[in-house]
């Protein structure tokens, strides 16, 4: 009996000792090293452009926690530390003041105010802050100025509180923080140096959330004659052109100017370009939004050899839909290598480009940020040379076509077509009943690229148009058509089950601003100038 008492007493003592030991450590102290255990299940959630939420399993013996961030996985340098004021006392924390679209590495450790040594660091985790997507920036550039503009989608917060422009050495050229200056979502930086790279930065408070480099244009290409036109100019434009001696002609037209292109006797002939001259016509405006453009009233460009034609920032009004073109090809034309059109409006013509030369002209054509409207039977792009000419490439972006009977057609069997690409374009009242959107006649040569991307097809010009007649089938990506543009087959195009009048604000007057908030392509399709 005595032995049994001793055994029971010993067991009670051992059990009590174990219980006290457990209460002392609560399994939060690493006894072998006499310090706190490291936090486990360290994770991130809810990453934004400037914040992130951290969570981990709580260590009750910890008085507070330290979270460290680094821009490298090896933590060669600690970028930021949270909790130095002992404010992190629970198992969750929101870190702020981060840079958008940036990779970070994070670790955490337990700290004690009771004399217990700190824990080891947790396992390192990584996360990436989001890019600030609710503000979209764009630049318009000339030789001596840069215009920075930004779009804040409806319902989003305008995060732009400061814009800084720096030179290549990092010195600040201009810093704008005044809310009144930023209210219009556009800034003009003037008196800059031609052909120079600058760097702009956009801030939300103290946080840099977007930046980019932009280079000003050359003041003028070598070997260029400059003709400057405004409303006080009295000389005939063709007389001024004929007097040039260099290989390139730059015609600069001041904002607010209307230029009537006629010969000395007043006949409606259009521009007369000397042999071998490349021509650039540029309106002097500071915004690329197709407004307040200088006006050119003209019939056509007359030439035999013109290596390149560039039209920028001008509103061209043709002399009528019966016999007016930008390029009216003639039999004696032997050179036209490149055509570039940017930030223009072109209207009231029979067609834009009509290649008729017996020589196989094959220009590369790029059109951007342009509205083309009110064209008759020659449409936008046409070729009919018996020699098989055409267009080496046609690349059109961010543009609107309204009231055109044809988009592209070849009356011959062309061999020059290689690339046809339309992206982010709005089409309305386009293509006659029974005619093709793209008609390459009897062409047999396959195209390397034939695509429509992010396009909206509104109403047809009349009746039921057809899609394409070409040896290569086009691809349609994120493209939509209304019920009043209804060819029998348009594979890959998404149906918008309403009319153009339901989708656009006022298509009959040329206002294609998307008004249907339920339209799934409202933020991604059509000419960006019309997106809400």
XYZ file of C-alpha atoms in Angstrom:
532
model
C 0.000 0.000 0.000
C 2.841 2.309 0.850
C 4.482 1.655 -2.521
C 1.248 2.419 -4.330
C 1.044 5.852 -2.595
C 4.579 6.712 -3.714
C 3.815 5.688 -7.287
C 0.663 7.815 -7.394
C 2.454 10.798 -5.836
C 5.313 10.541 -8.336
C 2.899 10.434 -11.264
C 1.095 13.524 -10.031
C 4.380 15.421 -9.675
C 5.482 14.464 -13.215
C 2.117 15.436 -14.689
C 2.094 18.776 -12.876
C 5.632 19.539 -14.039
C 4.616 18.842 -17.656
C 1.574 21.068 -17.391
C 3.598 23.954 -15.971
C 6.167 23.540 -18.729
C 3.459 23.725 -21.381
C 1.898 26.793 -19.820
C 5.272 28.554 -19.683
C 6.087 28.139 -23.392
C 2.665 27.634 -25.031
C 4.733 26.094 -27.865
C 5.688 29.634 -29.105
C 9.297 29.592 -27.898
C 11.966 27.562 -29.631
C 13.454 25.969 -26.472
C 16.565 24.740 -28.268
C 17.497 28.337 -29.097
C 15.417 30.107 -26.416
C 13.626 32.387 -28.890
C 10.215 32.885 -30.504
C 9.034 30.546 -33.219
C 8.910 31.996 -36.744
C 5.488 32.881 -38.184
C 4.050 30.355 -40.625
C 1.446 30.540 -43.413
C 2.747 33.985 -44.405
C 0.644 35.030 -47.427
C -0.512 38.019 -49.493
C -3.986 38.881 -50.776
C -5.779 41.847 -52.351
C -2.801 43.267 -54.224
C -3.572 46.704 -55.666
C -1.316 49.171 -57.430
C -0.034 50.641 -54.142
C -1.145 48.282 -51.326
C -1.133 44.615 -50.303
C -2.682 42.635 -47.441
C -0.461 40.261 -45.421
C -1.779 37.437 -43.205
C -0.080 34.743 -41.107
C -0.778 32.378 -38.222
C -0.686 34.190 -34.909
C 2.116 33.522 -32.411
C 0.580 34.381 -28.991
C 3.946 34.876 -27.301
C 4.919 37.531 -29.858
C 4.499 41.123 -28.717
C 4.551 42.487 -32.279
C 5.774 41.665 -35.789
C 8.201 43.176 -38.297
C 7.557 42.867 -42.053
C 10.397 43.625 -44.459
C 10.241 44.161 -48.224
C 13.022 43.933 -50.782
C 13.249 44.458 -54.516
C 15.446 41.352 -54.828
C 14.892 37.775 -53.716
C 18.161 37.603 -51.780
C 17.254 40.645 -49.647
C 20.593 42.245 -50.473
C 18.917 45.475 -49.446
C 15.787 46.032 -47.375
C 13.509 48.351 -49.346
C 10.881 49.026 -46.690
C 10.116 47.891 -43.114
C 6.690 47.868 -41.477
C 6.122 47.541 -37.703
C 9.117 49.423 -36.349
C 6.786 51.343 -34.042
C 5.459 48.038 -32.670
C 2.083 48.720 -34.305
C 1.648 45.259 -35.894
C 0.224 43.190 -33.036
C -2.297 40.952 -34.844
C -1.891 38.390 -37.610
C -2.938 40.724 -40.459
C -1.533 43.957 -41.890
C -2.083 46.178 -44.945
C 1.136 47.588 -46.400
C 0.791 50.920 -48.215
C 2.983 53.254 -50.254
C 4.038 50.678 -52.836
C 4.936 51.340 -56.465
C 2.546 50.030 -59.152
C 3.564 47.185 -61.430
C 6.552 46.243 -59.260
C 7.894 42.884 -58.028
C 8.487 42.657 -54.276
C 9.837 39.987 -51.927
C 8.590 39.887 -48.313
C 9.481 38.213 -45.010
C 8.234 38.493 -41.418
C 9.575 37.794 -37.919
C 8.204 37.853 -34.354
C 9.401 40.365 -31.787
C 9.033 40.416 -27.988
C 8.986 43.138 -25.355
C 9.397 40.508 -22.601
C 13.057 39.803 -23.136
C 12.553 36.796 -25.389
C 14.889 36.894 -28.408
C 13.255 37.599 -31.791
C 12.368 34.719 -34.092
C 14.035 33.730 -37.308
C 12.581 35.181 -40.496
C 9.727 33.362 -42.159
C 9.995 31.859 -45.580
C 10.365 34.586 -48.247
C 7.294 35.166 -50.432
C 6.881 37.318 -53.532
C 4.075 39.410 -55.041
C 3.571 41.999 -57.774
C 1.586 45.188 -57.405
C -0.935 45.864 -60.115
C -0.486 48.323 -62.926
C -2.725 51.339 -62.530
C -5.115 50.579 -65.383
C -7.788 53.204 -64.864
C -5.694 55.995 -66.406
C -4.462 55.683 -69.994
C -1.740 58.071 -71.188
C -0.865 59.170 -74.721
C 1.529 61.688 -76.218
C 1.469 63.977 -79.225
C 4.905 65.147 -80.292
C 6.460 67.784 -82.509
C 9.958 69.209 -82.778
C 9.638 71.690 -79.907
C 6.678 70.491 -77.830
C 5.127 67.425 -76.234
C 1.477 67.119 -75.286
C 0.705 64.513 -72.623
C -2.947 63.487 -72.353
C -4.741 60.926 -70.231
C -8.154 59.303 -70.184
C -9.964 58.464 -66.957
C -12.759 55.956 -67.679
C -16.224 56.815 -66.463
C -16.668 55.845 -62.832
C -12.925 55.788 -62.112
C -11.006 58.151 -59.880
C -8.612 60.640 -61.464
C -5.411 59.630 -59.696
C -3.190 62.198 -61.394
C -2.012 64.770 -58.847
C 1.378 65.636 -60.342
C 3.114 65.398 -63.729
C 6.868 65.822 -64.060
C 8.894 66.171 -67.269
C 12.627 65.463 -67.022
C 15.515 65.652 -69.431
C 17.855 62.757 -70.206
C 20.049 63.633 -67.221
C 17.090 63.481 -64.845
C 16.840 67.232 -64.318
C 13.285 68.514 -63.981
C 12.170 70.519 -67.016
C 8.713 71.192 -65.608
C 6.630 69.943 -62.698
C 2.876 70.541 -62.556
C 0.878 69.987 -59.360
C -1.790 72.668 -59.703
C -5.186 70.937 -59.798
C -6.565 73.549 -62.185
C -3.820 72.830 -64.727
C -4.420 69.085 -64.430
C -8.211 69.314 -64.586
C -8.419 69.048 -68.378
C -6.419 65.783 -68.417
C -3.852 67.249 -70.785
C -0.588 69.197 -70.483
C 1.491 70.955 -73.111
C 5.264 71.161 -72.595
C 6.715 73.800 -74.910
C 10.108 75.292 -75.843
C 11.761 71.873 -75.993
C 14.734 70.803 -78.094
C 14.197 68.951 -81.362
C 15.231 65.298 -81.622
C 15.693 65.012 -77.849
C 14.481 62.313 -75.461
C 12.500 63.398 -72.408
C 10.986 61.380 -69.562
C 7.548 62.020 -68.069
C 6.289 60.762 -64.714
C 2.744 60.678 -63.325
C 2.110 60.696 -59.576
C -0.778 59.925 -57.265
C 0.307 61.903 -54.233
C 3.863 60.748 -53.549
C 3.403 57.505 -55.497
C 4.836 57.223 -59.005
C 2.309 55.161 -60.968
C 3.243 55.597 -64.630
C 6.173 56.880 -66.679
C 7.663 56.706 -70.139
C 10.233 58.194 -72.501
C 9.247 60.332 -75.465
C 11.460 61.845 -78.165
C 10.752 65.088 -79.979
C 10.770 65.089 -83.763
C 13.563 66.481 -85.912
C 13.087 70.142 -86.705
C 13.308 69.386 -90.399
C 14.820 66.637 -92.518
C 18.001 67.512 -94.413
C 17.328 68.599 -97.963
C 13.897 70.036 -97.226
C 12.230 73.182 -98.498
C 9.708 74.624 -96.019
C 6.557 76.424 -97.117
C 4.573 78.119 -94.344
C 0.917 78.914 -94.946
C -1.608 80.905 -92.929
C -4.616 83.061 -93.715
C -2.366 85.997 -94.626
C -0.559 84.066 -97.373
C -1.278 85.585 -100.779
C 0.997 83.498 -103.017
C -0.538 80.591 -104.894
C 0.415 77.277 -103.273
C 1.419 75.647 -106.565
C 3.636 78.617 -107.394
C 5.383 78.181 -104.050
C 5.787 74.451 -104.661
C 7.229 74.998 -108.130
C 9.892 77.305 -106.666
C 11.338 74.631 -104.354
C 14.801 73.263 -105.072
C 15.285 70.457 -102.530
C 14.134 66.851 -102.720
C 11.647 67.173 -99.858
C 8.827 69.677 -99.420
C 7.326 70.447 -96.007
C 4.141 72.517 -96.106
C 3.272 73.823 -92.630
C -0.257 75.163 -92.269
C -1.173 77.261 -89.247
C -4.176 76.386 -87.108
C -7.324 78.187 -88.233
C -6.155 78.398 -91.847
C -8.217 77.457 -94.896
C -6.107 76.668 -97.971
C -7.826 76.615 -101.363
C -5.674 74.648 -103.789
C -6.128 76.131 -107.253
C -3.834 77.218 -110.059
C -2.994 80.839 -110.844
C -5.941 81.094 -113.224
C -8.273 79.716 -110.563
C -8.846 76.334 -112.190
C -9.605 73.447 -109.858
C -6.569 71.297 -110.570
C -5.251 70.424 -107.133
C -1.649 70.140 -105.978
C 0.981 69.967 -108.723
C 4.064 68.133 -107.447
C 7.409 68.394 -109.289
C 9.036 65.138 -110.364
C 10.857 63.244 -107.610
C 9.676 65.374 -104.681
C 8.495 63.842 -101.407
C 5.741 65.914 -99.813
C 4.689 66.401 -96.194
C 1.689 68.574 -95.359
C 1.381 69.271 -91.660
C -1.129 71.284 -89.691
C 0.424 73.072 -86.731
C -1.844 71.931 -83.911
C -1.032 70.592 -80.461
C -3.782 68.014 -79.991
C -4.327 64.772 -81.865
C -8.098 64.662 -81.437
C -9.244 65.587 -84.953
C -10.546 69.007 -83.929
C -9.557 72.536 -84.958
C -7.559 71.230 -87.906
C -6.519 73.594 -90.705
C -8.677 73.023 -93.784
C -7.463 72.139 -97.268
C -9.957 72.388 -100.117
C -8.574 70.464 -103.065
C -9.254 68.204 -106.013
C -6.241 65.860 -106.049
C -2.445 65.481 -106.100
C -0.951 65.590 -109.589
C 2.442 63.894 -109.958
C 4.470 61.413 -111.971
C 7.143 60.494 -109.427
C 6.488 61.152 -105.738
C 8.482 58.883 -103.387
C 6.279 59.651 -100.383
C 3.233 61.631 -99.301
C 2.538 62.455 -95.646
C -0.619 64.186 -94.419
C -0.761 65.134 -90.742
C -3.201 67.232 -88.719
C -5.276 68.492 -91.661
C -8.940 68.464 -92.670
C -9.186 67.756 -96.396
C -12.429 68.612 -98.161
C -12.680 67.373 -101.720
C -14.202 69.348 -104.549
C -17.058 66.867 -104.895
C -17.950 63.205 -105.076
C -17.755 63.017 -108.869
C -14.101 63.762 -109.649
C -12.065 64.395 -106.518
C -9.394 62.168 -104.947
C -6.286 62.387 -102.792
C -4.428 60.207 -105.275
C -5.963 59.830 -108.712
C -3.649 57.470 -110.474
C -2.739 58.284 -114.037
C -1.077 56.223 -116.725
C 2.204 58.147 -116.547
C 2.726 57.746 -112.790
C 5.781 55.598 -112.113
C 6.637 56.128 -108.445
C 4.650 56.283 -105.217
C 6.360 54.285 -102.474
C 4.806 55.419 -99.212
C 1.652 57.172 -98.008
C 1.184 58.175 -94.360
C -1.916 59.831 -92.898
C -2.265 60.767 -89.229
C -4.832 62.809 -87.276
C -6.792 63.894 -90.328
C -10.332 64.226 -91.593
C -10.898 63.489 -95.289
C -14.327 63.910 -96.874
C -16.466 64.759 -99.909
C -14.566 62.822 -102.577
C -15.210 60.162 -105.169
C -12.392 58.136 -103.639
C -9.211 58.507 -101.598
C -6.619 56.410 -103.426
C -7.167 55.273 -106.992
C -4.179 53.603 -108.648
C -4.485 53.490 -112.429
C -0.900 53.574 -113.624
C 0.224 51.026 -116.189
C 3.319 50.731 -113.996
C 2.830 48.405 -111.026
C 2.719 51.023 -108.276
C 2.687 49.347 -104.867
C 2.811 51.911 -102.054
C 2.911 51.120 -98.365
C -0.047 52.913 -96.779
C -0.500 53.681 -93.084
C -3.524 55.520 -91.720
C -3.910 56.386 -88.040
C -6.307 58.452 -85.942
C -8.259 59.598 -88.980
C -11.891 60.020 -90.043
C -12.801 59.278 -93.671
C -16.367 60.021 -94.739
C -18.690 60.739 -97.659
C -17.046 58.799 -100.495
C -18.719 57.463 -103.584
C -17.982 54.617 -105.986
C -14.170 54.634 -105.786
C -14.135 54.125 -102.033
C -11.009 54.321 -99.909
C -8.533 52.024 -101.662
C -8.814 51.095 -105.321
C -6.500 49.729 -107.975
C -7.287 49.006 -111.604
C -3.960 48.981 -113.445
C -3.645 46.404 -116.174
C -0.035 45.946 -115.076
C -1.241 44.431 -111.821
C -0.429 47.205 -109.390
C -1.913 47.489 -105.951
C -0.851 48.231 -102.412
C 2.120 46.509 -100.849
C 0.562 47.023 -97.444
C -2.445 48.771 -95.944
C -2.301 49.278 -92.182
C -5.117 51.301 -90.604
C -5.442 51.988 -86.867
C -7.697 54.054 -84.582
C -9.860 55.397 -87.386
C -13.471 55.926 -88.467
C -15.107 55.254 -91.838
C -18.558 56.713 -92.443
C -20.609 56.879 -95.622
C -18.300 54.986 -97.979
C -19.587 52.836 -100.837
C -16.462 50.671 -100.915
C -13.574 50.064 -98.545
C -11.096 48.286 -100.812
C -11.510 46.938 -104.313
C -9.278 45.916 -107.174
C -10.608 45.946 -110.710
C -7.686 43.901 -111.960
C -5.847 40.792 -110.838
C -3.449 42.417 -108.367
C -0.169 40.860 -107.341
C 1.159 43.538 -105.013
C -1.149 43.078 -102.012
C 0.719 41.609 -99.050
C -0.704 43.058 -95.814
C -4.228 44.308 -95.097
C -4.781 45.204 -91.455
C -7.524 47.243 -89.779
C -7.456 47.579 -85.999
C -9.491 49.657 -83.545
C -11.717 51.081 -86.268
C -15.371 52.105 -86.443
C -17.281 51.499 -89.681
C -20.733 52.941 -90.351
C -22.848 53.235 -93.469
C -20.228 51.154 -95.223
C -20.467 49.094 -98.456
C -23.208 48.977 -101.058
C -25.816 46.268 -101.351
C -24.285 43.121 -102.837
C -20.757 44.557 -102.919
C -17.713 43.421 -100.948
C -16.072 45.095 -97.979
C -12.753 43.943 -99.481
C -12.757 42.864 -103.126
C -9.468 41.698 -104.602
C -11.141 40.537 -107.820
C -9.225 37.664 -109.390
C -6.165 37.835 -107.177
C -4.380 34.539 -106.663
C -1.485 35.594 -104.436
C -2.136 34.916 -100.746
C -1.721 37.700 -98.230
C 0.670 37.260 -95.324
C -1.669 39.316 -93.103
C -5.380 39.911 -93.598
C -7.038 40.937 -90.349
C -9.616 43.043 -88.569
C -8.961 43.556 -84.851
C -11.136 45.422 -82.315
C -13.467 46.780 -85.000
C -17.161 47.718 -84.954
C -19.304 47.457 -88.088
C -22.363 49.696 -87.934
C -24.974 50.013 -90.645
C -24.349 49.132 -94.288
C -24.346 51.843 -96.953
C -27.337 50.090 -98.452
C -28.993 46.682 -98.455
C -26.949 43.584 -97.675
C -23.201 43.827 -98.326
C -20.775 40.953 -98.697
C -17.569 40.498 -96.710
C -14.543 39.604 -98.824
C -13.498 38.270 -102.181
C -9.845 37.346 -101.824
C -7.547 34.310 -101.960
C -6.918 34.648 -98.223
C -9.694 34.518 -95.647
C -9.572 37.413 -93.155
C -9.438 36.903 -89.405
C -11.707 38.865 -87.083
C -10.630 39.358 -83.464
C -12.863 41.113 -80.929
C -15.008 42.547 -83.729
C -18.730 43.335 -83.561
C -21.526 44.086 -86.026
C -24.929 45.673 -85.556
C -28.177 44.259 -86.922
C -28.129 46.730 -89.819
C -24.810 45.387 -91.094
C -25.845 41.862 -91.947
C -23.866 40.034 -94.611
C -24.869 36.411 -95.090
C -21.650 35.226 -93.485
C -19.073 36.984 -91.335
C -17.318 34.251 -89.374
C -15.664 35.334 -86.157
C -17.612 38.579 -85.762
C -19.752 38.951 -82.636
C -23.378 39.975 -83.141
C -24.615 43.061 -81.338
C -28.341 42.378 -81.299
C -29.366 45.991 -81.858
C -28.956 48.654 -84.537
C -26.243 51.251 -84.989
C -28.665 53.865 -83.650
C -28.925 51.853 -80.424
C -25.166 51.557 -80.090
C -23.933 55.012 -81.117
C -25.004 58.428 -79.828
C -26.010 59.936 -83.192
C -24.604 58.024 -86.166
C -26.629 60.030 -88.687
C -24.597 63.125 -87.779
C -21.255 61.354 -87.392
C -21.270 60.991 -83.599
C -20.226 57.407 -82.863
C -19.689 57.782 -79.142
C -20.814 54.459 -77.648
C -23.927 55.077 -75.567
C -24.993 51.509 -74.736
C -23.379 50.782 -71.369
C -24.244 47.085 -71.723
C -22.201 46.667 -74.916
C -19.386 44.273 -73.989
C -16.958 45.825 -76.454
C -17.417 49.399 -75.263
C -13.929 49.638 -73.739
C -12.022 47.569 -76.280
C -13.524 47.889 -79.757
C -13.960 50.591 -82.360
C -12.077 53.828 -82.863
C -10.806 54.792 -79.355
C -12.001 58.369 -79.866
C -15.575 57.066 -79.484
C -15.101 54.866 -76.432
C -16.840 56.114 -73.264
